[in-house]
Amino acid sequence: MAESLPAPPKQREARRQSMERHPYLSSSSGPLTEELQCSVCLDVFTDPVSTPCGHNFCKSCLNQCWDKSEDCYCPLCKETFSKRPDLKINTALRQVVQHFKEKSGVTKSEVLCDFCDDRKLKALKSCLMCQSSYCDTHLEPHHRVPRLKKHKLINAAENLEDYICEQHERTLELFCRDDQTCVCPICSVTDHKNHNTVPLEQESEEKKTEVMKIQADVQQMIQDRMKKIQDIKHSAELRKQNMEKEKADSIELFTSLMRSIERCRAELLEKMEEKQKAAEKQEEELIEELQQEITELKSRDTELEQLSHTEDHLHFIRSYPSMCKPFNTKQWPDISVNTPVSLNTIRAALTQLQQTLDDKLSQTGLKRMCLYAVDVTLDPDTAHPELILSDDGKQVSHRDIKRDVPDNPDRFDKCIVVLGKEGFSSGRFYFEVQVKNKTEWDLGVAGESVIRKGSITLSPQNGYWTIWLRNENEYEALENSPALLSLRVKPQKVGVFVDYEEGLVSFYDVESWSLIYSFTGQTFNGKLYPYFCPALNNDGTNSTPLIILPVH
């Protein structure tokens, strides 16, 4: 590129002000910075053009210079041209300028008016016919002059030649849908003849509609993910609260157990002390009685000694019967040196302590599970036709009359079963069911993909984790190999607890705080649904409904 002439003081001041407006100019190093500046406006090139002498200027700056002068000359080297050159944008230099702006952190430059003389104002519109940009003042003729009012105006834009057909130098007003490209009116009757062409505005509006749909989808995706974040944060907060509650419950449990142990220890020591005192009293009484007998025996011994040495035969004969008769002594018990507290007493105390421990653990376990209580409602679309559901979806019983209901894929058609509406695919959940006054029932959870038509076999391998009651007092856990259950009391309320990640399904007697049975080490796929079977009513002997209870 040609060497620049020294800038006069006025231009140097303008350059300084330009650098203040555009700090990226002063932050760049090397001679490239000056080579990308127009010597007229002292700013980075906008639509750079080259003169026949090889110097570069902004297209608008050079046109303004020539419009104000009778001669066409280079503003830099002052070479005069015989006729006004036809200016073409130097596309290579424009790409270098654009790359420079991007590297300098300037992604979008401000479009300036091509016709402002001193301080260039921001352009409001660009004319595709004039290939120029106008501020509000210089745009006025395009609103007033009839010929100019026909020109195509767009929002102020750089690179106006991009809006012009390179082949025909006409504005790109149409869109060819066959070739998916913008064309001018001449293109539409030549190279794109018989193609499906529409006005550019029409295609743009249709595309905007598609963009709006995509945007709506994207916004929905954003909302879904934001909600997911909120759900995760809420779940984390609940988990934190539950953990704090579990910590408090654990501290309370062990504090209570320590109190129970201390109480049992105190009671045991008190019993030992009482037995010790009783033993000591017994020993003192025995010693006293023994000492009295020893005194009596010593007196007898003295009398016998005297009698054995007497010379008075008459006295001897008369005293002999009373002195030689058997001495009246008590039958003294054997005295043990072992601790007076029996092993049975200690065992009883330990048994009581173990019972207290079991009760505390069961109570604490159920309290924890209540933290995961869910509101279960029966799903009528899954209910066998002979099942009657309450209006609130909390009770189910069997009647011999089959209801006229749609045979949808989710409905059980042979087994007297209904599922809960909501399924669970993670975390923990707990619900309670009243089974009072029933002779038969099934309870548990079922996988969402279980077979619902025809006969079914309740087992984990078939997607069912259940227990049941048969014949009033026969309880069974429906494992792959069913297991009979021996219960101390007949449950009136059954709690069902599931830990999805741990593969655990547990059943509890709510009133006695005791565990009935647990399925452990299970693997779940998909959602789990609460499972209810009130069983046949058996001529009214088992007509009482299963009732889903609120958890307290």
XYZ file of C-alpha atoms in Angstrom:
552
model
C 0.000 0.000 0.000
C 1.075 3.585 -0.697
C 2.960 5.564 1.940
C 0.803 8.045 3.840
C 1.619 11.768 3.740
C 2.173 13.527 7.075
C -1.168 14.547 8.553
C -1.709 18.292 9.168
C -2.426 19.471 12.736
C -6.185 19.557 12.131
C -6.138 15.969 10.904
C -3.925 14.854 13.800
C -6.498 16.303 16.234
C -9.264 14.523 14.354
C -7.269 11.274 14.544
C -6.895 11.723 18.324
C -10.642 12.241 18.722
C -11.302 9.207 16.535
C -9.109 7.064 18.758
C -10.985 8.335 21.805
C -14.246 7.292 20.151
C -12.772 3.933 19.109
C -10.290 2.688 21.753
C -9.601 -0.433 19.724
C -7.633 1.679 17.250
C -5.144 2.808 19.869
C -4.920 -0.627 21.482
C -3.713 -2.300 18.283
C -0.002 -2.345 17.580
C 2.045 -2.031 14.402
C 1.538 -0.147 11.127
C -1.603 -2.165 10.242
C -3.738 0.150 12.381
C -3.079 3.222 10.229
C -3.394 1.256 6.987
C -6.995 0.372 7.915
C -7.976 4.003 8.484
C -9.507 6.319 5.941
C -7.323 9.455 5.599
C -10.474 11.571 5.152
C -12.608 10.583 8.194
C -9.638 9.081 10.094
C -11.842 6.141 11.044
C -11.714 2.466 10.162
C -12.780 1.903 6.548
C -16.472 1.602 5.768
C -17.062 0.090 2.299
C -13.433 0.703 1.227
C -12.787 1.668 -2.430
C -9.487 2.169 -4.290
C -8.509 5.062 -6.561
C -6.506 4.487 -9.799
C -3.439 5.735 -7.920
C -3.762 2.895 -5.412
C -4.965 4.717 -2.294
C -7.956 3.546 -0.252
C -10.862 5.543 1.182
C -14.366 5.040 2.512
C -16.697 5.053 -0.473
C -18.928 7.761 1.037
C -15.912 9.921 2.005
C -14.462 9.835 -1.528
C -17.840 10.575 -3.155
C -18.351 13.555 -0.860
C -14.887 14.929 -1.785
C -15.610 14.663 -5.476
C -19.154 16.049 -5.138
C -17.703 19.229 -3.637
C -14.960 19.698 -6.244
C -14.945 20.318 -9.994
C -11.961 17.967 -10.421
C -11.643 14.371 -9.338
C -8.359 13.848 -7.507
C -6.895 11.637 -4.801
C -7.377 13.324 -1.378
C -4.080 11.810 -0.261
C -1.571 12.244 -3.127
C -3.584 14.895 -5.054
C -3.316 13.018 -8.384
C -6.047 14.281 -10.733
C -8.130 11.949 -12.916
C -9.438 12.944 -16.354
C -12.845 11.449 -15.588
C -14.590 10.332 -12.458
C -13.556 6.739 -11.789
C -16.207 4.048 -11.391
C -15.696 3.018 -7.769
C -15.902 -0.658 -6.838
C -15.717 -1.851 -3.225
C -12.434 -3.531 -2.404
C -13.938 -6.767 -1.008
C -10.587 -8.166 0.120
C -9.791 -5.036 2.138
C -13.324 -5.012 3.533
C -12.842 -8.558 4.839
C -9.545 -7.537 6.456
C -11.293 -4.571 8.118
C -14.118 -6.807 9.330
C -11.636 -9.333 10.729
C -9.765 -6.492 12.446
C -12.973 -5.229 14.041
C -13.913 -8.701 15.278
C -10.452 -9.283 16.750
C -10.606 -5.881 18.406
C -13.921 -6.724 20.080
C -16.121 -4.688 17.743
C -18.798 -6.961 16.300
C -21.127 -4.395 14.848
C -20.137 -0.941 13.700
C -22.508 1.990 13.649
C -23.793 2.896 10.158
C -23.164 6.590 9.499
C -24.832 8.956 7.059
C -22.994 9.141 3.725
C -23.925 12.814 3.185
C -23.040 14.531 6.453
C -20.106 16.931 5.928
C -18.414 17.505 9.273
C -19.604 15.308 12.097
C -21.324 12.298 10.585
C -24.656 11.417 12.155
C -26.027 7.938 12.613
C -27.850 6.700 9.530
C -31.567 6.004 9.874
C -32.254 4.283 6.543
C -30.313 2.900 3.609
C -31.512 3.136 -0.024
C -30.911 0.090 -2.173
C -31.376 2.117 -5.367
C -28.933 4.896 -4.367
C -26.638 2.491 -2.545
C -26.293 5.074 0.228
C -27.262 5.528 3.866
C -29.048 8.630 5.219
C -29.561 10.349 8.520
C -32.996 11.745 9.299
C -32.181 15.110 7.660
C -30.693 13.760 4.425
C -33.467 11.134 4.160
C -36.102 13.864 3.722
C -35.939 13.970 -0.156
C -36.828 10.267 -0.279
C -40.081 11.112 1.496
C -40.834 14.151 -0.667
C -39.518 13.720 -4.255
C -41.887 11.440 -6.255
C -39.059 9.676 -8.078
C -37.148 9.010 -4.866
C -40.279 7.862 -3.028
C -40.257 4.806 -5.302
C -36.828 3.752 -4.055
C -36.472 0.752 -1.774
C -35.568 1.831 1.766
C -34.353 -0.542 4.487
C -33.034 -0.084 8.000
C -29.542 1.348 7.984
C -27.156 -1.392 6.937
C -23.545 -1.859 5.962
C -22.461 -3.676 2.812
C -25.343 -2.452 0.680
C -23.898 -4.237 -2.341
C -24.954 -7.492 -0.665
C -28.542 -6.451 -1.414
C -27.785 -6.056 -5.147
C -27.659 -8.799 -7.763
C -24.045 -9.031 -8.910
C -25.094 -10.172 -12.375
C -27.839 -7.662 -13.165
C -27.116 -4.904 -10.615
C -30.755 -4.902 -9.563
C -32.100 -5.165 -6.029
C -32.707 -8.661 -4.688
C -36.482 -8.459 -4.300
C -37.524 -12.089 -4.818
C -36.811 -15.494 -3.302
C -36.508 -18.684 -5.362
C -37.916 -21.525 -3.323
C -36.579 -24.130 -5.748
C -32.975 -22.991 -5.337
C -33.424 -21.416 -1.886
C -31.710 -18.177 -2.914
C -32.500 -14.463 -3.286
C -32.888 -13.215 -6.869
C -33.642 -9.983 -8.714
C -36.595 -9.489 -11.116
C -34.364 -10.182 -14.151
C -33.113 -13.444 -12.566
C -36.713 -14.571 -12.138
C -37.356 -14.445 -15.908
C -33.947 -15.759 -16.990
C -31.963 -18.233 -14.880
C -34.918 -18.910 -12.568
C -37.667 -18.939 -15.166
C -40.568 -21.283 -14.263
C -39.205 -21.533 -10.719
C -41.367 -20.947 -7.668
C -40.411 -17.373 -6.809
C -42.175 -15.192 -4.244
C -41.578 -11.657 -2.948
C -38.777 -11.515 -0.418
C -41.153 -9.949 2.147
C -43.582 -12.879 1.824
C -40.861 -15.475 2.278
C -39.449 -13.511 5.192
C -42.853 -13.345 6.931
C -43.398 -17.076 6.473
C -39.932 -17.819 7.745
C -40.574 -15.483 10.694
C -43.649 -17.564 11.534
C -41.475 -20.677 11.540
C -38.859 -18.872 13.596
C -41.531 -17.827 16.092
C -42.652 -21.459 16.414
C -39.068 -22.569 16.928
C -38.575 -19.726 19.368
C -41.688 -20.807 21.259
C -40.303 -24.349 21.412
C -36.952 -23.055 22.620
C -38.631 -20.859 25.228
C -40.686 -23.846 26.377
C -37.492 -25.905 26.613
C -35.930 -23.103 28.656
C -38.956 -23.006 30.968
C -38.910 -26.798 31.307
C -35.260 -26.760 32.252
C -35.731 -23.846 34.632
C -38.586 -25.756 36.262
C -36.358 -28.814 36.421
C -33.716 -26.723 38.181
C -36.368 -25.456 40.602
C -37.551 -29.025 41.181
C -33.982 -30.163 41.847
C -33.390 -27.264 44.241
C -36.722 -27.959 45.956
C -35.893 -31.646 46.195
C -32.464 -30.798 47.607
C -34.063 -28.486 50.167
C -36.574 -31.164 51.165
C -33.779 -33.725 51.400
C -31.809 -31.336 53.594
C -34.849 -30.730 55.827
C -35.561 -34.461 56.002
C -31.927 -35.156 56.873
C -32.036 -32.588 59.667
C -35.289 -34.142 60.895
C -33.728 -37.612 60.764
C -30.712 -36.342 62.692
C -32.998 -34.839 65.333
C -35.041 -38.064 65.486
C -31.869 -40.127 65.800
C -30.574 -37.951 68.633
C -33.971 -38.162 70.327
C -34.019 -41.938 69.825
C -30.592 -42.554 71.291
C -31.209 -40.074 74.104
C -34.401 -41.955 74.933
C -32.567 -45.272 74.711
C -29.858 -43.994 77.034
C -32.543 -42.904 79.484
C -34.166 -46.344 79.196
C -30.838 -48.075 79.752
C -30.097 -45.855 82.730
C -33.565 -46.505 84.138
C -33.162 -50.282 83.686
C -29.716 -50.101 85.287
C -31.099 -48.128 88.235
C -34.006 -50.560 88.635
C -31.656 -53.531 88.465
C -29.301 -51.989 91.039
C -32.255 -51.144 93.274
C -33.463 -54.756 93.112
C -29.967 -55.996 93.820
C -29.720 -53.588 96.774
C -33.076 -54.721 98.135
C -32.100 -58.393 97.829
C -28.757 -57.628 99.436
C -30.435 -55.928 102.405
C -32.906 -58.811 102.723
C -30.057 -61.308 102.674
C -28.107 -59.348 105.281
C -31.173 -59.187 107.556
C -31.689 -62.922 107.144
C -28.054 -63.546 107.971
C -28.218 -61.358 111.090
C -31.308 -63.225 112.319
C -29.637 -66.574 111.665
C -26.515 -65.534 113.519
C -28.574 -64.336 116.486
C -30.503 -67.607 116.652
C -27.312 -69.611 116.252
C -25.616 -67.694 119.034
C -28.613 -68.346 121.314
C -28.423 -72.049 120.569
C -24.686 -72.025 121.185
C -25.338 -70.503 124.633
C -27.925 -73.156 125.373
C -25.619 -75.912 124.107
C -22.741 -74.648 126.250
C -25.026 -74.702 129.314
C -26.054 -78.280 128.479
C -22.379 -79.186 127.972
C -21.508 -77.836 131.429
C -24.358 -79.764 133.049
C -23.351 -82.952 131.232
C -19.770 -82.481 132.291
C -20.850 -82.156 135.950
C -23.230 -85.098 135.671
C -20.543 -87.312 134.215
C -18.326 -86.799 137.288
C -20.954 -86.946 140.067
C -20.714 -89.583 142.820
C -24.382 -89.175 143.640
C -25.797 -92.153 141.799
C -29.394 -91.324 142.694
C -28.997 -87.799 141.281
C -27.344 -89.161 138.153
C -30.152 -91.636 137.532
C -32.816 -88.970 138.031
C -31.043 -86.349 135.838
C -30.069 -88.703 133.043
C -33.392 -88.695 131.092
C -33.595 -84.919 130.836
C -29.924 -84.415 130.114
C -29.626 -87.083 127.437
C -32.781 -86.437 125.517
C -32.198 -85.090 121.888
C -31.458 -81.389 121.720
C -34.286 -79.433 119.945
C -32.359 -77.626 117.096
C -33.592 -75.905 113.907
C -32.907 -77.091 110.363
C -30.532 -74.384 109.153
C -30.556 -73.555 105.414
C -27.385 -73.582 103.301
C -26.074 -70.051 102.832
C -24.906 -69.249 99.223
C -22.088 -66.785 98.637
C -23.375 -65.946 95.095
C -25.031 -62.622 94.214
C -28.560 -62.703 95.585
C -30.008 -61.391 92.245
C -31.012 -64.298 90.015
C -30.093 -64.588 86.335
C -33.795 -64.633 85.532
C -34.128 -61.151 87.003
C -31.283 -59.875 84.812
C -32.707 -61.610 81.743
C -36.106 -60.044 82.402
C -34.521 -56.595 82.654
C -32.592 -57.130 79.411
C -35.727 -58.405 77.666
C -37.607 -55.311 78.748
C -34.749 -53.150 77.484
C -34.727 -54.990 74.130
C -38.478 -54.509 73.823
C -38.047 -50.806 74.528
C -35.298 -50.620 71.906
C -37.437 -52.387 69.296
C -40.399 -50.134 70.022
C -38.268 -47.005 69.783
C -36.650 -48.109 66.519
C -39.984 -49.065 64.948
C -41.582 -45.816 66.055
C -38.676 -43.767 64.745
C -38.667 -45.706 61.460
C -42.350 -45.017 60.884
C -41.894 -41.366 61.812
C -39.208 -41.086 59.161
C -41.383 -42.772 56.582
C -44.209 -40.349 57.305
C -41.919 -37.631 55.941
C -42.331 -39.267 52.526
C -46.124 -39.556 52.665
C -47.875 -39.085 49.313
C -51.505 -38.367 48.476
C -52.713 -41.530 46.731
C -55.924 -41.496 44.699
C -57.388 -44.524 42.944
C -57.339 -44.550 39.128
C -60.815 -45.503 37.772
C -59.336 -46.287 34.329
C -57.460 -49.262 35.859
C -60.281 -50.589 38.096
C -61.840 -53.997 37.412
C -65.491 -53.566 36.268
C -66.842 -55.107 39.513
C -64.981 -52.663 41.753
C -66.793 -49.690 43.298
C -64.692 -46.564 43.903
C -65.750 -43.711 46.167
C -66.194 -40.246 44.655
C -63.018 -38.978 46.309
C -61.007 -41.947 45.003
C -59.993 -43.052 48.517
C -62.091 -46.232 48.994
C -62.591 -49.410 46.951
C -64.834 -52.418 47.497
C -66.146 -55.346 45.437
C -69.707 -55.829 44.235
C -71.102 -58.722 42.199
C -72.547 -56.356 39.572
C -70.268 -55.621 36.618
C -70.232 -51.958 35.603
C -70.430 -50.894 31.953
C -66.978 -49.302 31.513
C -64.607 -49.033 28.495
C -62.178 -51.930 28.158
C -59.088 -49.740 27.852
C -55.542 -51.210 27.881
C -54.888 -50.068 31.471
C -57.931 -51.815 32.998
C -57.676 -55.147 34.847
C -60.347 -57.383 33.327
C -60.114 -60.570 35.411
C -58.290 -59.785 38.672
C -60.127 -57.611 41.222
C -57.449 -54.892 41.152
C -57.143 -51.106 40.941
C -53.969 -48.971 40.860
C -53.183 -45.494 42.113
C -53.325 -42.603 39.641
C -49.793 -41.330 40.156
C -46.667 -43.404 39.548
C -43.229 -42.915 41.087
C -39.913 -43.486 39.291
C -37.459 -42.245 41.931
C -37.041 -41.325 45.581
C -39.174 -42.585 48.464
C -42.923 -42.655 49.079
C -45.263 -43.910 51.803
C -49.023 -44.416 52.161
C -51.388 -46.056 54.652
C -54.465 -48.214 54.092
C -57.177 -49.298 56.527
C -57.868 -53.068 56.304
C -60.083 -53.310 59.388
C -62.955 -55.887 59.372
C -61.732 -57.572 56.172
C -61.138 -61.293 55.767
C -59.107 -60.997 52.554
C -57.089 -58.259 50.830
C -53.935 -57.570 48.773
C -51.687 -54.504 49.093
C -48.415 -53.314 47.614
C -47.006 -51.732 44.459
C -46.946 -52.728 40.796
C -44.771 -51.767 37.823
C -46.303 -49.739 35.015
C -45.636 -52.490 32.420
C -47.416 -55.345 34.248
C -49.875 -57.537 32.387
C -53.431 -56.414 33.185
C -55.504 -58.782 31.079
C -56.413 -62.302 32.169
C -55.034 -64.113 35.195
C -51.909 -62.757 36.865
C -49.408 -64.211 39.316
C -48.296 -61.809 42.029
C -44.493 -61.906 42.314
C -41.540 -59.520 41.922
C -40.480 -61.198 38.684
C -43.915 -60.295 37.252
C -43.678 -56.692 38.496
C -45.722 -57.018 41.733
C -44.441 -56.472 45.288
C -47.396 -57.380 47.516
C -48.608 -59.109 50.667
C -52.083 -60.536 51.217
C -54.539 -61.841 53.791
C -56.569 -65.017 53.186
C -59.072 -66.871 55.374
C -59.151 -64.103 58.017
C -55.719 -64.798 59.567
C -53.389 -66.284 56.941
C -50.820 -63.681 55.868
C -48.356 -64.227 53.052
C -45.596 -62.236 51.304
C -45.897 -62.850 47.593
C -42.204 -63.406 46.809
C -41.161 -65.450 43.785
C -41.459 -68.273 46.322
C -44.307 -67.095 48.640
C -43.448 -66.766 52.333
C -45.952 -67.336 55.171
C -46.013 -64.565 57.784
C -46.538 -65.048 61.515
C -47.998 -61.854 63.012
C -48.514 -61.250 66.731
C -51.574 -59.083 66.145
C -54.021 -58.653 63.282
C -53.150 -55.358 61.496
C -55.940 -52.790 61.238
C -53.878 -50.235 59.294
C -51.045 -51.160 56.939
C -48.303 -48.718 55.898
C -46.488 -49.253 52.578
C -43.023 -47.693 52.176
C -40.893 -47.715 48.984
C -37.281 -46.594 48.513
C -36.847 -46.713 44.729
C -33.068 -46.350 44.608
C -32.504 -48.851 47.454
C -34.846 -51.410 45.866
C -36.908 -51.646 49.069
C -40.648 -52.271 49.615
C -41.704 -52.553 53.289
C -45.057 -53.160 54.985
C -45.830 -52.002 58.535
C -48.526 -52.486 61.147
C -49.154 -48.797 61.830
C -50.857 -49.226 65.197
C -48.295 -51.590 66.757
C -45.296 -49.836 65.174
C -44.026 -53.175 63.883
C -42.549 -54.374 60.595
C -44.668 -56.935 58.749
C -42.353 -57.742 55.811
C -39.733 -56.203 53.487
C -38.798 -56.935 49.873
C -35.088 -56.020 49.684
C -32.475 -55.791 46.923
C -35.104 -55.301 44.221
C -34.540 -53.690 40.807
C -37.278 -51.412 39.503
C -37.802 -50.354 35.881
C -40.154 -47.483 35.077
C -42.818 -46.156 37.381
C -44.269 -47.941 40.414
C -47.992 -47.579 41.199
C -49.795 -48.256 44.507
C -51.668 -51.588 44.186
C -55.032 -52.404 45.843
C -57.179 -55.530 45.813
C -60.179 -55.644 48.215
C -60.808 -59.270 47.106
C -64.260 -60.767 46.492
C -67.010 -59.696 48.895
C -67.843 -63.370 49.643
C -71.594 -62.873 50.101
C -71.023 -59.803 52.268
C -68.468 -61.280 54.677
C -65.685 -59.272 53.008
C -67.633 -56.272 51.739
C -65.783 -53.687 53.870
C -63.788 -51.342 51.585
C -60.054 -50.750 51.594
C -59.630 -47.117 52.671
C -56.624 -44.915 51.845
C -55.939 -42.908 55.002
C -54.301 -39.510 55.482
C -50.872 -39.984 57.052
C -50.378 -38.296 60.444
